[in-house]
Tab-separated table of C-alpha atoms in Angstrom:
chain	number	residue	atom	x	y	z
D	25	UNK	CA	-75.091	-54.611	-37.498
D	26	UNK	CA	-73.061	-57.462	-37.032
D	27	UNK	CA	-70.495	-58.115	-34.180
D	28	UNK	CA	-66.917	-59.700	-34.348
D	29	UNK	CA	-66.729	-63.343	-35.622
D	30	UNK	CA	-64.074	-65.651	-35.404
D	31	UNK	CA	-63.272	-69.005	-37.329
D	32	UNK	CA	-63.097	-71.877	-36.424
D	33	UNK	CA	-64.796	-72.218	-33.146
D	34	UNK	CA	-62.392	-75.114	-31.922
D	35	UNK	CA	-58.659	-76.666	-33.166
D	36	UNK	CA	-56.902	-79.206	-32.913
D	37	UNK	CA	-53.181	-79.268	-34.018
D	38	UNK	CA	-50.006	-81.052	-33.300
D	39	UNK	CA	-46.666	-79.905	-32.047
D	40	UNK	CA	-44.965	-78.423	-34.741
D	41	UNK	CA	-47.660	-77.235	-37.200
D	42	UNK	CA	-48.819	-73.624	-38.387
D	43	UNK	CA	-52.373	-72.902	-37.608
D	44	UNK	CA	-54.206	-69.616	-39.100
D	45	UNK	CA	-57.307	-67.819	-37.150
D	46	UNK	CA	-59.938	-65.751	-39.191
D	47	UNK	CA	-61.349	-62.794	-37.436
D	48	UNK	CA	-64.363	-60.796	-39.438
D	49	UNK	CA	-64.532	-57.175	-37.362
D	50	UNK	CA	-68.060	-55.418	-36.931
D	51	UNK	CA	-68.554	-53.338	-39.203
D	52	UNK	CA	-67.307	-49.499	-39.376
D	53	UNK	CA	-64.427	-50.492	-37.140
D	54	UNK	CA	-60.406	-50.096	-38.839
D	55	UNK	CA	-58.748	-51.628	-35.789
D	56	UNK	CA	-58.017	-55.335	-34.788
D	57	UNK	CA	-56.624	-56.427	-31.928
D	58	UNK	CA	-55.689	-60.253	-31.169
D	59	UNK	CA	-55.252	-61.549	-27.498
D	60	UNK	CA	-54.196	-64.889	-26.222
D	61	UNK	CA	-55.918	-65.909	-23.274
D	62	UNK	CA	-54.860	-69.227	-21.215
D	63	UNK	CA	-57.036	-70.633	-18.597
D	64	UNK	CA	-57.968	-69.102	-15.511
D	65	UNK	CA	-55.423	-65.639	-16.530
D	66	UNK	CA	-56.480	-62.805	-18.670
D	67	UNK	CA	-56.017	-62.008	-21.996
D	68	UNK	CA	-52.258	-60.812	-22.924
D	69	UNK	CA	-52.097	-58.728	-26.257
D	70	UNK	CA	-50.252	-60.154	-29.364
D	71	UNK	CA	-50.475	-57.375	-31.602
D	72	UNK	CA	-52.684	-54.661	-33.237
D	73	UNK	CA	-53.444	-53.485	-36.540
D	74	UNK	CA	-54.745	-50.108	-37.870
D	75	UNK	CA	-55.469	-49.676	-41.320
D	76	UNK	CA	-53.654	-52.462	-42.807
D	77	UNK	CA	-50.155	-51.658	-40.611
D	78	UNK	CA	-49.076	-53.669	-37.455
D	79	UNK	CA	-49.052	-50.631	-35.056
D	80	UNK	CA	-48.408	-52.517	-31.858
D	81	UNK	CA	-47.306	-55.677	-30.495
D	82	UNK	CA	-46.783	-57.454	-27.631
D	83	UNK	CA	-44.288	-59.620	-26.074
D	84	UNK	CA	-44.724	-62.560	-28.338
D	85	UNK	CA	-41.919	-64.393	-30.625
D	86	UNK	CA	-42.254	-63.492	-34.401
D	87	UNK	CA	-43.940	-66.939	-34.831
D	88	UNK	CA	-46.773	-65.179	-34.331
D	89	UNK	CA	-47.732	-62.812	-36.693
D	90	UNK	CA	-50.754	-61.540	-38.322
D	91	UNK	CA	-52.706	-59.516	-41.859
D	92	UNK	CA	-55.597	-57.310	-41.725
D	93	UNK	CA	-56.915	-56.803	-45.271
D	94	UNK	CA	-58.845	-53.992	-46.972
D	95	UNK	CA	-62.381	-54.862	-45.430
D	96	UNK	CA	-60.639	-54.891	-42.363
D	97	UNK	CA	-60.994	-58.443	-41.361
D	98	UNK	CA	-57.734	-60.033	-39.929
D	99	UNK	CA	-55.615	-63.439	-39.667
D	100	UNK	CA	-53.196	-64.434	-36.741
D	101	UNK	CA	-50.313	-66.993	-38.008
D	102	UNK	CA	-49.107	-69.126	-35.891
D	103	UNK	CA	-45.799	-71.467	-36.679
D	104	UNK	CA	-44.056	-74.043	-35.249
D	105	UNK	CA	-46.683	-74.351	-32.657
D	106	UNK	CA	-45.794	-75.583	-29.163
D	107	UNK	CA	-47.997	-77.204	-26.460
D	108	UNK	CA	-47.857	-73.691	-24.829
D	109	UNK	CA	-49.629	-72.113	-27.747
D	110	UNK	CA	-53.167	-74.159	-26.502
D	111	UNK	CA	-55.450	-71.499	-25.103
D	112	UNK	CA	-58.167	-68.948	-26.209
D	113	UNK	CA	-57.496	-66.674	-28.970
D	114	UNK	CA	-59.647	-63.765	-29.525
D	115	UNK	CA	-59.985	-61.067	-31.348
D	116	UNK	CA	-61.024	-57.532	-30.425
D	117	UNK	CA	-62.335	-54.705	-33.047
D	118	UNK	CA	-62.489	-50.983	-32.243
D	119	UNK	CA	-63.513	-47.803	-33.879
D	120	UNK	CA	-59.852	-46.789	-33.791
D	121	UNK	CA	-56.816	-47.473	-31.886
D	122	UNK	CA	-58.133	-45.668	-28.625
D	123	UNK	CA	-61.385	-46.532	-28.036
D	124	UNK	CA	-63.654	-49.324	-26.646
D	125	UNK	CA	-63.133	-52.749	-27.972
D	126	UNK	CA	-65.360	-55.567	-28.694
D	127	UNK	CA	-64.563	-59.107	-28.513
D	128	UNK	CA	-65.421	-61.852	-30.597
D	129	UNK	CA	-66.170	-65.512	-29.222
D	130	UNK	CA	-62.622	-66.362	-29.487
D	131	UNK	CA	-60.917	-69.681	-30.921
D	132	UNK	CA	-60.153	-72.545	-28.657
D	133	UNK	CA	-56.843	-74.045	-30.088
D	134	UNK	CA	-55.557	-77.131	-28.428
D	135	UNK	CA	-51.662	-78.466	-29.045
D	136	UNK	CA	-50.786	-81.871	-28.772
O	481	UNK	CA	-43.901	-51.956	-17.504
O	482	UNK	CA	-47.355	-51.765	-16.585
O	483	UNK	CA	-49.285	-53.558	-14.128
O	484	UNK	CA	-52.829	-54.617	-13.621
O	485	UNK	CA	-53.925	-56.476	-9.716
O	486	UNK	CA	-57.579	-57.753	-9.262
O	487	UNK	CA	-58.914	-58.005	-6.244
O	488	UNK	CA	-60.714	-60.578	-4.954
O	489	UNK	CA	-59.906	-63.450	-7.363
O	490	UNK	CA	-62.908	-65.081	-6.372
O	491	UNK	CA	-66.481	-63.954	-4.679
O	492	UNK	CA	-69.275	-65.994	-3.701
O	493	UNK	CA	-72.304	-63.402	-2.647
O	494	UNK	CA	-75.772	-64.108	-2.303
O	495	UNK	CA	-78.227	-62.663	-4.020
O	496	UNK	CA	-79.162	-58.833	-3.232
O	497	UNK	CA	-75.625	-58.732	-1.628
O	498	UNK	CA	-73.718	-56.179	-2.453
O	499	UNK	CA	-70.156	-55.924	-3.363
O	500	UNK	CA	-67.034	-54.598	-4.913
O	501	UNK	CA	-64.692	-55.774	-6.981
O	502	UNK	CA	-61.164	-53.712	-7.100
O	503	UNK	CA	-58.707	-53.053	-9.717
O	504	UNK	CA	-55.228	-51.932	-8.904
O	505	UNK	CA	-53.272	-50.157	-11.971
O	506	UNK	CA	-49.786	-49.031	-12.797
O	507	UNK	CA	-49.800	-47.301	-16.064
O	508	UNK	CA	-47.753	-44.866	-17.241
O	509	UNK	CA	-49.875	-42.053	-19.355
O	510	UNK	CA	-53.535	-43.820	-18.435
O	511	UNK	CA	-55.405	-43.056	-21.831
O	512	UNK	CA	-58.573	-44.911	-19.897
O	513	UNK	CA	-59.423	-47.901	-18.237
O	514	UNK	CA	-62.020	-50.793	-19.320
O	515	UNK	CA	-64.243	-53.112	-17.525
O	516	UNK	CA	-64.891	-55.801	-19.378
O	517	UNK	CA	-67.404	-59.100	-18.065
O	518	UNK	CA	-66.129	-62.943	-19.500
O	519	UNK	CA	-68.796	-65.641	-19.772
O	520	UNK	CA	-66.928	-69.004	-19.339
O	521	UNK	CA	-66.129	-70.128	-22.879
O	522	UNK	CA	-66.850	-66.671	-24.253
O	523	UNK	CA	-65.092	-63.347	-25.200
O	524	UNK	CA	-64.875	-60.509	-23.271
O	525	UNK	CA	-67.968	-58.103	-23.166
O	526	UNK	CA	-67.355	-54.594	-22.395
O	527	UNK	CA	-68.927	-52.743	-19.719
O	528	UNK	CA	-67.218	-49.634	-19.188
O	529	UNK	CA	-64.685	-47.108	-20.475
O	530	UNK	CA	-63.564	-44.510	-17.405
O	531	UNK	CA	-60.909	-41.800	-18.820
O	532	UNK	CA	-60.386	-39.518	-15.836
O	533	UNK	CA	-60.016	-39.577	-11.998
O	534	UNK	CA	-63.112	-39.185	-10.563
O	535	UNK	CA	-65.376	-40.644	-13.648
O	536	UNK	CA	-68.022	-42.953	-12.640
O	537	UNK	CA	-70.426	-45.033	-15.315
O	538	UNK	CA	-73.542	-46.902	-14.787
O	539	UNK	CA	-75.002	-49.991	-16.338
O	540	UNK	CA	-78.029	-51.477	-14.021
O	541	UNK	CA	-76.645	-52.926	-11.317
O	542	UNK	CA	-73.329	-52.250	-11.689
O	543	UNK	CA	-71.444	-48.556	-11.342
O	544	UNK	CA	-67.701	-48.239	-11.883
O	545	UNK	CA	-65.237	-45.544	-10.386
O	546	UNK	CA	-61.623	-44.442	-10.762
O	547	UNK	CA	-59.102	-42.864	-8.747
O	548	UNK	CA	-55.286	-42.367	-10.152
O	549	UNK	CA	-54.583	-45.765	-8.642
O	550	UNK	CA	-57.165	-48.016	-8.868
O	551	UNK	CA	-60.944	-48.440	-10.136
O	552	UNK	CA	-63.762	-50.125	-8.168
O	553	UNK	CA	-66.686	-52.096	-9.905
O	554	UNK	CA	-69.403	-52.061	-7.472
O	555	UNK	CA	-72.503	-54.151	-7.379
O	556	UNK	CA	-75.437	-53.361	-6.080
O	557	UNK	CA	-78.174	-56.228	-5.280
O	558	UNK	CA	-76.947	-58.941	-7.452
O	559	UNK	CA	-79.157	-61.564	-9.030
O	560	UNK	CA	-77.172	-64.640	-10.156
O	561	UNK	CA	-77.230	-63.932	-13.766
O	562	UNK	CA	-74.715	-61.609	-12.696
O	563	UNK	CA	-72.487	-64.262	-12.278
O	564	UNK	CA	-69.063	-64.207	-14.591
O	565	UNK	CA	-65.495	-62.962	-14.242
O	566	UNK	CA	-65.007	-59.694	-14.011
O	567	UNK	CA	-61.911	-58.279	-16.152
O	568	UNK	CA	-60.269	-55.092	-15.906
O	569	UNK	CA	-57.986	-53.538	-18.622
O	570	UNK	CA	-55.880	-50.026	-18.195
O	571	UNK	CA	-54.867	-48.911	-21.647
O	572	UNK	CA	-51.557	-46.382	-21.798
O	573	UNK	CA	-52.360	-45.728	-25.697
O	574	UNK	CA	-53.690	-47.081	-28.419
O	575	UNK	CA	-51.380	-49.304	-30.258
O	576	UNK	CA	-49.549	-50.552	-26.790
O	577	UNK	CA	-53.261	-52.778	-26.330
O	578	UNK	CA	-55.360	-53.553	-23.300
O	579	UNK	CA	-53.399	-55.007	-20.055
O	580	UNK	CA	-55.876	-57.327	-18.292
O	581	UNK	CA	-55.782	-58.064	-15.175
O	582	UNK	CA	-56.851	-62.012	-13.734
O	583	UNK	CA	-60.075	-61.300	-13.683
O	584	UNK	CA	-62.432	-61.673	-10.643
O	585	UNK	CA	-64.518	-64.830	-10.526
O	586	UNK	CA	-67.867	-63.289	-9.231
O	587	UNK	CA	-70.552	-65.848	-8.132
O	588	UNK	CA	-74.152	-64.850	-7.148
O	589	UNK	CA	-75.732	-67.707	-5.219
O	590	UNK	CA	-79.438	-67.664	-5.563
């Protein structure tokens, strides 16, 4: 059974840009979560979808927005980036919307 | 809104010390609460899922509790691969996601 995986590992990008993250769920799960995570806080939730359907979000601008597709894995969107956008992104996977989630190894995306 | 305080930040022990770690929670409707244990560099792993005042889990050296108002991780005799930040998460449903707290920086000094 595999785990969460996320692509790439590591970004660069520059002010400005649109970046898109890759998240592969483990397997059996219908729910992904993405978090942003900047250094030395915890992770603050961007949104969540079940099922294909946004069924949560966060308090994040609509720059940020997100797919999950019929296997379940997911994309988060990112335009216009800003120099606050640099931090951890990861991405969770659960059963369903109220149980545990697992994390992947999360993207490192650094704005200049 | 709801509100997650971690307590300690940081914690230096040595090893065979033991400890706890505290997690103070305002959530309205608490559907459960997560431990989770962050590797620098790495996502989250999870530990623990508590649901109801009173639950306590156990994973080695580690045991988690919960009250209405907070949940304690403690940890009993360390070793320092024990070492990593401690996260906890209340969740008030579902699709509203996890609310971390900061995290305590645990350090096990051999």
């Amino acid at each position: 059974e595999t785990g969460v995986t996320q692509s790439p590992t590591h970004l660069i990008k520059t002010r400005g840009q649109q970046v898109t993250l890759r998240c592969s769920s483990q397997s059996g799960h219908n729910t992904v979560s993405w978090y942003q995570q900047a250094l030395g806080q915890g992770p603050q939730f961007i949104f969540q979808y079940y099922r294909e359907e946004e069924n949560g979000r966060g308090n994040f601008p609509p720059r940020f927005s997100g797919l999950q597709f019929p296997n379940y894995s997911s994309e988060l969107n990112v335009n216009a980036l800003e120099l606050d956008d640099s931090a951890l992104y990861l991405c969770a996977s659960s059963l369903d919307p109220n149980t545990e989630a697992f994390f992947g190894q999360g993207t490192r995306l650094t704005v200049v | 809104e709801d509100q997650v305080t971690q307590s300690p930040e940081a914690l230096r022990l040595q090893e065979g010390e033991s400890s706890s770690l505290n997690c103070s929670y305002t959530v309205s409707g608490l559907r459960g609460l997560f431990w989770y244990r962050q590797d620098p560099g790495k996502g989250p792993e999870f530990l623990f899922t508590l649901y109801s005042a009173g639950e306590e889990k156990e994973k080695e050296r580690l045991k988690a509790t919960l009250t209405k108002k907070e949940s304690f991780l403690h940890i009993t005799a360390p070793k320092p691969e024990d070492s990593a930040t401690y996260l906890c998460a209340p969740s008030g449903g579902g699709a509203d996601g996890l609310t971390f707290g900061k995290g305590t920086h645990l350090i096990i000094q051999p």
